[in-house]
XYZ file of C-alpha atoms in Angstrom:
418
model
C 92.727 135.188 51.268
C 95.334 137.905 51.621
C 95.307 141.104 49.637
C 98.248 141.712 47.347
C 100.362 144.419 49.063
C 101.227 145.863 45.648
C 97.566 146.273 44.749
C 97.605 150.056 45.014
C 100.302 150.492 42.393
C 99.631 148.121 39.485
C 102.657 147.264 37.374
C 102.579 148.060 33.647
C 102.254 144.321 32.958
C 99.295 143.979 35.289
C 97.694 147.139 33.934
C 97.915 145.730 30.414
C 96.433 142.444 31.655
C 93.514 144.214 33.328
C 92.895 146.448 30.319
C 93.175 143.524 27.941
C 90.638 141.475 29.863
C 88.319 144.463 30.206
C 88.394 144.981 26.460
C 87.022 141.513 25.716
C 83.734 141.597 23.767
C 80.584 141.314 25.828
C 78.561 138.727 23.941
C 75.479 140.216 22.315
C 76.348 143.695 23.523
C 79.781 143.741 21.919
C 80.316 147.043 20.227
C 78.629 149.249 22.815
C 81.198 151.998 22.482
C 82.663 154.563 24.818
C 82.949 157.098 22.008
C 80.685 159.631 23.679
C 79.383 160.355 27.130
C 75.632 161.030 27.002
C 74.408 163.938 29.154
C 73.560 163.053 32.752
C 70.041 164.476 32.483
C 69.331 161.903 29.786
C 70.777 158.817 31.517
C 69.653 159.548 35.089
C 66.051 160.649 35.550
C 65.487 159.120 39.009
C 68.049 161.014 41.120
C 70.613 158.244 41.364
C 74.229 159.102 42.305
C 75.343 159.726 38.722
C 77.389 162.712 37.569
C 79.023 163.555 34.250
C 82.117 161.666 35.406
C 81.102 158.903 37.808
C 78.363 156.516 38.898
C 78.059 155.157 42.439
C 77.359 151.478 43.127
C 77.233 149.597 46.418
C 78.824 146.405 47.681
C 77.061 144.661 50.551
C 78.732 141.508 51.841
C 79.998 140.025 55.108
C 83.648 140.947 55.491
C 83.409 139.945 59.170
C 81.632 137.138 61.069
C 81.064 133.492 60.240
C 80.193 134.173 56.575
C 83.384 136.100 55.787
C 85.092 132.826 54.782
C 82.571 132.537 51.950
C 81.937 136.186 51.024
C 85.471 137.575 50.802
C 85.902 136.097 47.320
C 82.749 137.811 46.049
C 83.967 141.159 47.367
C 87.265 140.663 45.548
C 85.767 139.447 42.259
C 83.218 142.266 42.064
C 86.008 144.781 42.657
C 88.139 143.144 39.958
C 85.289 143.401 37.437
C 84.726 147.060 38.359
C 88.446 147.818 38.018
C 88.498 146.184 34.583
C 85.392 148.050 33.456
C 86.871 151.351 34.654
C 90.169 150.601 32.893
C 88.238 150.183 29.633
C 86.332 153.466 29.934
C 83.646 152.815 32.540
C 79.904 152.645 31.926
C 78.374 155.176 29.534
C 81.679 157.011 29.828
C 81.504 157.217 33.626
C 83.891 155.751 36.181
C 82.302 153.389 38.707
C 82.818 154.421 42.345
C 82.121 151.726 44.959
C 80.723 152.261 48.444
C 81.446 149.127 50.500
C 79.273 148.099 53.439
C 79.757 145.143 55.806
C 76.659 143.077 56.563
C 78.753 141.390 59.291
C 76.962 138.012 58.950
C 73.920 139.616 60.636
C 70.641 139.879 58.750
C 69.277 143.065 60.422
C 72.611 144.738 59.655
C 72.213 143.771 55.990
C 68.789 145.439 55.950
C 70.125 148.597 57.591
C 73.070 148.850 55.172
C 70.850 148.180 52.150
C 68.638 151.097 53.150
C 71.707 153.336 53.525
C 73.032 152.404 50.074
C 69.696 153.016 48.356
C 68.273 155.976 50.298
C 71.352 157.907 51.429
C 73.947 156.940 48.820
C 71.506 156.589 45.890
C 73.511 153.661 44.498
C 72.634 152.832 40.881
C 73.129 149.116 41.616
C 74.243 146.969 44.548
C 76.329 143.813 44.308
C 75.848 141.752 47.395
C 74.479 139.256 49.908
C 75.415 135.572 50.142
C 72.966 133.740 52.389
C 69.288 133.597 51.509
C 68.603 135.017 54.967
C 70.520 138.177 54.088
C 68.803 138.399 50.694
C 65.358 137.976 52.240
C 66.246 140.694 54.767
C 67.115 143.247 52.080
C 64.551 142.285 49.430
C 61.642 144.376 50.781
C 63.945 147.410 50.863
C 65.094 146.937 47.276
C 61.482 146.550 46.154
C 60.232 149.538 48.156
C 63.065 151.867 47.068
C 63.245 150.400 43.535
C 66.902 149.467 43.865
C 68.757 146.858 41.822
C 70.572 143.943 43.480
C 72.928 141.509 41.745
C 72.885 138.387 43.929
C 75.730 135.896 43.296
C 74.930 132.803 45.358
C 73.440 129.474 44.304
C 70.139 129.327 46.176
C 66.870 127.480 46.713
C 64.842 129.276 44.031
C 61.136 129.876 44.775
C 61.747 133.591 44.293
C 61.665 136.088 41.452
C 61.864 139.847 41.840
C 61.922 142.711 39.395
C 64.661 144.220 41.576
C 67.080 141.271 41.660
C 69.303 139.646 39.034
C 70.327 136.192 40.300
C 73.767 135.280 38.906
C 74.117 131.956 40.765
C 72.203 128.719 40.202
C 68.721 127.971 41.465
C 67.589 124.568 42.732
C 66.844 122.806 39.434
C 70.309 123.692 38.136
C 72.165 122.505 41.235
C 70.124 120.296 43.598
C 68.167 118.219 41.083
C 71.126 117.885 38.738
C 73.343 116.741 41.618
C 70.849 114.228 42.978
C 70.210 112.768 39.528
C 73.949 112.405 38.965
C 74.366 110.704 42.362
C 71.563 108.240 41.640
C 72.828 107.411 38.157
C 76.602 107.383 38.652
C 76.852 106.280 42.297
C 73.701 104.204 42.607
C 72.571 106.291 45.594
C 69.136 105.298 46.903
C 69.314 106.380 50.567
C 70.252 109.894 51.637
C 71.132 111.645 54.902
C 70.373 115.385 54.639
C 72.363 117.866 56.735
C 72.445 121.641 56.653
C 72.951 124.864 58.530
C 69.785 126.105 60.205
C 68.342 128.897 58.072
C 66.179 129.324 55.003
C 68.504 128.184 52.186
C 69.538 124.780 53.594
C 66.048 124.020 54.939
C 64.290 124.913 51.682
C 66.964 123.158 49.621
C 66.529 119.975 51.651
C 62.747 120.210 51.347
C 63.209 120.265 47.561
C 65.797 117.454 47.778
C 63.472 115.270 49.884
C 60.619 115.694 47.398
C 62.929 114.806 44.511
C 64.367 111.762 46.295
C 61.018 110.380 47.493
C 58.594 111.411 44.731
C 60.748 111.350 41.605
C 63.674 109.008 42.351
C 61.694 106.687 44.650
C 64.614 106.756 47.074
C 64.658 107.144 50.854
C 65.712 109.882 53.271
C 67.231 108.146 56.317
C 68.099 111.275 58.312
C 67.743 115.063 58.307
C 69.589 117.402 60.686
C 70.227 121.166 60.966
C 72.736 123.125 63.050
C 73.109 126.847 63.828
C 75.450 129.021 61.782
C 78.899 128.860 63.333
C 78.229 125.453 64.946
C 81.437 123.459 65.495
C 80.566 120.180 67.248
C 79.242 117.543 64.842
C 80.012 114.405 66.840
C 76.382 113.528 67.588
C 75.501 114.039 63.913
C 78.365 111.775 62.857
C 77.108 109.048 65.192
C 73.631 109.307 63.627
C 75.154 109.039 60.139
C 77.111 105.931 61.148
C 73.936 104.286 62.437
C 71.881 105.242 59.347
C 74.576 104.142 56.849
C 73.260 106.248 53.933
C 74.392 105.744 50.351
C 74.866 109.531 50.205
C 75.433 112.318 52.716
C 73.782 115.340 51.053
C 75.202 118.462 52.693
C 74.387 122.163 52.828
C 76.562 123.266 55.747
C 77.757 126.842 55.196
C 80.460 129.243 56.306
C 82.965 128.484 59.016
C 81.065 125.389 60.214
C 82.457 123.538 57.188
C 85.920 123.491 58.763
C 84.763 121.569 61.842
C 82.324 119.388 59.886
C 84.848 117.931 57.443
C 87.689 117.631 59.954
C 85.417 115.717 62.340
C 84.110 113.474 59.551
C 87.667 112.487 58.702
C 88.599 111.978 62.358
C 85.610 109.613 62.643
C 86.789 107.605 59.640
C 84.162 108.929 57.210
C 86.239 109.707 54.128
C 85.754 109.976 50.393
C 87.294 106.521 49.996
C 84.434 104.939 51.995
C 81.448 107.275 51.794
C 79.718 109.137 48.942
C 79.141 112.746 50.051
C 77.735 115.465 47.796
C 77.655 119.069 48.992
C 75.830 122.122 47.671
C 77.933 124.541 49.658
C 81.652 123.865 49.595
C 83.706 125.770 47.031
C 87.389 126.616 46.694
C 86.808 129.530 49.104
C 85.736 127.277 51.986
C 88.375 124.699 51.024
C 91.047 127.120 52.253
C 89.821 126.582 55.798
C 88.707 122.960 55.442
C 91.904 121.634 53.875
C 92.016 119.349 50.841
C 93.037 116.378 52.975
C 89.711 116.578 54.848
C 87.495 116.821 51.756
C 89.416 114.590 49.334
C 87.146 112.154 47.495
C 83.915 113.989 48.350
C 81.905 115.822 45.662
C 80.507 119.293 45.133
C 77.643 120.399 42.846
C 78.334 123.852 41.377
C 78.390 125.569 38.005
C 81.967 126.828 38.305
C 85.273 125.432 39.523
C 88.611 127.203 39.317
C 90.111 124.313 37.341
C 87.716 124.777 34.369
C 89.852 124.661 31.263
C 88.675 127.353 28.874
C 90.260 130.600 27.604
C 87.844 132.855 29.524
C 88.632 131.162 32.818
C 92.379 131.131 32.269
C 92.319 134.926 31.748
C 90.059 135.413 34.764
C 92.228 133.321 37.099
C 95.354 135.102 35.869
C 93.830 138.545 36.460
C 92.435 137.558 39.867
C 95.804 136.248 41.034
C 97.628 139.278 39.628
C 95.434 141.469 41.824
C 95.046 139.350 44.973
C 98.161 137.196 45.020
C 99.379 133.991 43.321
C 97.874 131.714 45.973
C 94.354 133.159 45.685
C 91.565 130.655 45.106
C 88.307 131.218 43.277
C 85.028 129.522 44.152
C 81.616 129.302 42.485
C 80.085 132.340 44.187
C 83.249 134.360 43.575
C 82.883 133.763 39.846
C 79.151 134.535 39.948
C 79.997 137.750 41.798
C 82.363 138.684 38.965
C 79.498 138.388 36.465
C 77.368 141.012 38.242
C 79.153 144.241 37.248
C 79.593 143.019 33.672
C 75.906 142.133 33.298
C 74.928 145.480 34.830
C 77.236 147.388 32.467
C 75.825 145.507 29.479
C 72.230 146.243 30.514
C 72.939 149.930 31.244
C 74.531 150.382 27.845
C 71.747 148.514 26.079
C 69.229 150.739 27.902
C 71.260 153.911 27.385
C 70.346 154.787 30.959
C 71.167 154.107 34.618
C 67.459 154.247 35.567
C 66.613 150.971 37.321
C 63.366 150.360 35.402
C 65.159 150.792 32.078
C 68.124 148.622 33.112
C 65.746 145.891 34.277
C 63.809 146.034 31.002
C 67.058 145.749 29.021
C 68.438 142.788 31.016
C 66.607 139.725 29.576
C 68.573 138.288 26.693
C 71.867 139.875 27.735
C 74.622 137.394 26.910
C 78.079 137.215 28.441
C 80.315 135.244 26.097
C 83.334 136.077 28.279
C 82.022 134.498 31.500
C 84.729 132.382 33.178
C 82.218 129.528 33.481
C 81.913 129.618 29.686
C 78.801 131.483 28.589
C 75.689 132.761 30.343
C 72.494 134.491 29.295
C 69.936 136.401 31.352
C 66.489 134.770 31.315
C 63.256 136.777 31.478
C 62.870 135.420 35.049
C 66.125 137.252 36.017
C 68.123 134.053 36.531
C 70.908 132.827 34.241
C 71.026 130.046 31.721
C 74.091 128.102 32.965
C 75.686 124.685 32.791
C 75.724 122.436 35.876
C 78.824 120.572 37.005
C 79.999 118.008 39.587
C 83.583 117.954 40.807
C 85.556 115.776 43.206
C 87.747 117.299 45.903
C 91.461 116.577 45.583
C 94.032 116.261 48.402
C 95.715 119.510 47.294
C 92.470 121.461 47.787
C 91.531 121.729 44.114
C 88.513 120.199 42.379
C 88.458 117.782 39.456
C 85.354 118.211 37.274
C 83.824 114.777 36.657
C 80.451 115.691 35.101
C 78.950 118.568 33.165
C 75.486 119.107 31.720
C 75.666 118.811 27.918
C 73.655 122.006 27.418
C 72.876 125.178 29.315
C 70.090 124.471 31.802
C 67.150 126.861 31.628
C 66.527 128.439 35.028
C 63.214 127.468 36.600
C 62.823 129.075 40.038
C 59.298 127.654 40.523
C 59.512 123.977 39.492
C 56.226 122.083 39.569
C 55.883 119.496 42.301
C 58.450 121.073 44.645
C 56.492 123.915 46.263
């Protein structure tokens, strides 16, 4: 995704667009006004980087390495939200200043940069991580230093931390919903599980296997994992052809997706012949994969760029005004966009930047302006969200074919899946 070369000098039209979007009401916290700037001594009692005029936050994503294909959108969306918030007066009257760090698709680097942001930079909040491996690497640091992380990626669940707000889906909202849809709508009874080789795909497939075998009474006919960045899937494809599953259930991440879907097509495994449901391919990865290689396959997410609602139309318009008319927006990009808004809402409800106070104010925060439609922060720090299934189109877009009728309550520790 290329940056808009005119980004540094927004046109009056774009400035009005950004300000207009920023001024949208924030659900239950609509009306938190910028009329006065409370004194710093009152809103910052824990030595965070807050002055009378600005507050420092961190961004910690992979802008280089194999995960950059997936994380670039989150970096952009978080910055867009921050720009909009600043255009509308900031947070408690203070402008947000961002310190960006590159985790470089390397988990020890994520840990090192997290420590820098919390200990050296005293960031009031950090928006970041993508893989569960990177989140697990930074979590002990956030808990030890009492930092606050907004984590945007759908993930395996089985975690809850005072120091993390999870703005993506957990397993019951994505994996179980997707498998149930596949069984009901596609008659899938046999599944071949494939993922990248780290904690999120392995734990997700463990949950999927239990659901398939114990709850759906189906059968797992294969299960394979490959290192991040892996590009040769020919032996896997041969195993799939032998097993002949009703469904290929995939959690391949990052750049490996490009090789995976191109090689599937080259081997004659296409959406016209084979039901494939992925947990990990969004519009961001589709840029590299190509719509012609994914057409007819399905993705289980809570957000797709083609969602037709007023919030999303404004979001897509603002995103493309900032990053170029050909920009695409995936699920994690949208979830990244929610982070700064949810943080702002919680800070203003708390009347403080102090992490403990922001955390205490977060449950019940509603975002009526979320591009996905509407979200609400649960007491377990995950979001009430809808679940959706969409089919890949030859032009690289997604067509939503199923949506949960109600918001699904987040349940990071579902019984029977531990």
